[in-house]
Coordinates of C-alpha atoms in Angstrom, one line a residue:
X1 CA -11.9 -56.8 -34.6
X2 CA -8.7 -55.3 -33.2
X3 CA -9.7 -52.0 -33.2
X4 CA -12.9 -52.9 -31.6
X5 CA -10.8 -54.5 -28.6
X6 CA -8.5 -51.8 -28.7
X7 CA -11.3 -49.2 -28.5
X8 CA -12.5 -51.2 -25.4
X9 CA -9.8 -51.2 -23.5
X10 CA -9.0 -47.7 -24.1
X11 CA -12.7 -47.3 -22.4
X12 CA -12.2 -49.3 -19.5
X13 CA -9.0 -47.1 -19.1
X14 CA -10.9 -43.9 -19.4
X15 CA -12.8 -45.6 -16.5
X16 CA -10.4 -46.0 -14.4
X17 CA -8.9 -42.6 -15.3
X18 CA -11.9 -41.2 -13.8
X19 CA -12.1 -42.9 -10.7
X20 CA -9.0 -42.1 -10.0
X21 CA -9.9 -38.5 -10.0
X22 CA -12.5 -38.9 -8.0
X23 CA -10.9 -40.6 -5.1
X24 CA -7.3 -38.6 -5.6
X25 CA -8.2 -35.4 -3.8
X26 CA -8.8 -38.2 -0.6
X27 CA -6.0 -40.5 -1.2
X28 CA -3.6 -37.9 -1.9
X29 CA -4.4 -35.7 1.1
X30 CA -5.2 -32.5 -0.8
X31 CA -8.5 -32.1 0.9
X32 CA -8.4 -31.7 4.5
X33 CA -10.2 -33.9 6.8
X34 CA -13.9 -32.8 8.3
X35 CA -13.8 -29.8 6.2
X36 CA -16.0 -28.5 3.4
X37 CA -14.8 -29.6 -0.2
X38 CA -12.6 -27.0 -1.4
X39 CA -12.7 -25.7 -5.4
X40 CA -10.1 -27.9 -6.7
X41 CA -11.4 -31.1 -4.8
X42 CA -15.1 -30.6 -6.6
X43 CA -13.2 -30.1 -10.4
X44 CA -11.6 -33.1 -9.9
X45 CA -14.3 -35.2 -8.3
X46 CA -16.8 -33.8 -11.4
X47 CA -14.3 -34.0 -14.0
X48 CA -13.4 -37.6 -12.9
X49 CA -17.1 -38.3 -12.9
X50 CA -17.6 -37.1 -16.3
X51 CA -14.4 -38.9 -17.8
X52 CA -15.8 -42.5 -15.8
X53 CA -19.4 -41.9 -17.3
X54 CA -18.3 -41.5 -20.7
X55 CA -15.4 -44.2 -20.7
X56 CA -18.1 -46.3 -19.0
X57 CA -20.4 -45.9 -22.2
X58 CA -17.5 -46.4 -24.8
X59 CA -16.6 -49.3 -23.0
X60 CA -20.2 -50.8 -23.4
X61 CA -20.5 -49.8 -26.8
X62 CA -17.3 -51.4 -27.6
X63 CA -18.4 -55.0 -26.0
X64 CA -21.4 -54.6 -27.9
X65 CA -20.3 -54.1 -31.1
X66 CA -17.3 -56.9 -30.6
X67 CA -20.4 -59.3 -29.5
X68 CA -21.9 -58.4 -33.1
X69 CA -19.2 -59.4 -34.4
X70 CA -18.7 -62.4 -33.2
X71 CA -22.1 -63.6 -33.9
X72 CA -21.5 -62.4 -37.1
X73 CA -18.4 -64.8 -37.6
X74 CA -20.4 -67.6 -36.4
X75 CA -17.7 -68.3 -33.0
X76 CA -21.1 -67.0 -30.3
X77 CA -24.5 -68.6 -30.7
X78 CA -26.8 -66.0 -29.4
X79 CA -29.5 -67.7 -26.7
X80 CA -33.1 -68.2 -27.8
X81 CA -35.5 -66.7 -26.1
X82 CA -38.9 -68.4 -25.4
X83 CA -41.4 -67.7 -27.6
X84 CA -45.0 -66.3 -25.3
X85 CA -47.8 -69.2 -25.4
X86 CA -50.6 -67.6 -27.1
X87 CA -53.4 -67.0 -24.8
X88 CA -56.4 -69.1 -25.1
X89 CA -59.6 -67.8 -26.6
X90 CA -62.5 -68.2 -24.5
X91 CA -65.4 -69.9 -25.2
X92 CA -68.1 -67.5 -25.5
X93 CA -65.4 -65.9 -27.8
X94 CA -65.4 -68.9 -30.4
X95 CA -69.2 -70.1 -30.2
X96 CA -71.7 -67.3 -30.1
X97 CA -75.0 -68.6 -29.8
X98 CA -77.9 -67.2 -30.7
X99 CA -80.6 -66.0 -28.3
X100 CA -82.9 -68.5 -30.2
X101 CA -79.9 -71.4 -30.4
X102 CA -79.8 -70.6 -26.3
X103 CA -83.4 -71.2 -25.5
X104 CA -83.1 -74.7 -27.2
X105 CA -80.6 -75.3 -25.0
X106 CA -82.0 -74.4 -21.9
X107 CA -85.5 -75.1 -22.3
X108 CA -85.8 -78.5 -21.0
X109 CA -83.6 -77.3 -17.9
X110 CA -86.0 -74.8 -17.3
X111 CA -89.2 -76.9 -17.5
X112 CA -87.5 -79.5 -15.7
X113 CA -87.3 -76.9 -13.1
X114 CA -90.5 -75.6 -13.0
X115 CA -91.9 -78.7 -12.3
X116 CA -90.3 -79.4 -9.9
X117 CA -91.5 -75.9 -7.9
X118 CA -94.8 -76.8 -8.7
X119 CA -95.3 -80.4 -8.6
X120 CA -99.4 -80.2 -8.2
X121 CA -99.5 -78.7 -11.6
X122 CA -98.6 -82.1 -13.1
X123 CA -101.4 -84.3 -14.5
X124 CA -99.4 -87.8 -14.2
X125 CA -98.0 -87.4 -17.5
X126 CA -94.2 -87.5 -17.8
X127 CA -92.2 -84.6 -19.7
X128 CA -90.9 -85.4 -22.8
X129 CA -87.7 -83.6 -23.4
X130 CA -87.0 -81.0 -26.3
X131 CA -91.0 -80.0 -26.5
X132 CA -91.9 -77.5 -24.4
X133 CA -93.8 -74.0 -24.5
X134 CA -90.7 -72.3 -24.1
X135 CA -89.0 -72.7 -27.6
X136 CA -92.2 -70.9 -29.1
X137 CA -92.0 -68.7 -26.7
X138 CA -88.3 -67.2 -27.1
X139 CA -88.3 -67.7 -30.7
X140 CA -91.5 -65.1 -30.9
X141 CA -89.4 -62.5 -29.6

């Protein structure tokens, strides 16, 4: 665990090492002002960029691996995340009716219908549901 902490600060120095490279050439007064970068400014702004990026990855991979370890003692409860609600099925997914099955269904709704288009057609007898013409019909097919 100490090394781990060690290694991390040793990042977060290498960090700071590297900005400090990239701002010396400015702080310093090395590079003059309004003029084009000369050759030692650019090494030591690109050099200090390189030394920050990778001190900036050690120092991540260090947290990360001291993080482990605490959860691994027990002292950090990691956070939960929510588990996704499972999506519902749809309907027509979990009952497929048959064409047949369907045409049960609907047939009354259908004759009810037609009737009422054509109400002439009707000899003064009432409907009586669940028999009609139609069931034959769509079960023929």
């Amino acid at each position: 665990m100490i090394r781990k902490f060690v290694g991390a600060v040793a990042a977060a120095l290498a960090v700071l090492a590297g900005l400090w490279l990239m701002i010396a050439p400015f702080a310093l007064g090395t590079q003059p002002e309004d003029a084009d970068w000369t050759n030692a400014t650019q090494s030591e702004f690109f050099a200090g960029l390189g030394v920050a990026v990778v001190g900036l990855a050690g120092a991540i991979a260090f947290v990360l691996a001291i993080r482990e370890e605490l959860i691994v003692r027990g002292l950090v409860v990691p956070k939960q995340r929510p588990e996704p609600e499972p999506e519902p099925v749809p309907v027509a997914a979990a009952q497929q009716a048959s064409s047949a099955e369907l045409a049960t269904l609907l047939a009354p709704l259908v004759e009810a219908l037609r009737e009422d288009l054509h109400p002439t057609s009707r000899t003064g007898e009432h409907r009586q549901n669940g028999k009609t013409s139609l069931v034959g019909v769509e079960e023929n097919r």
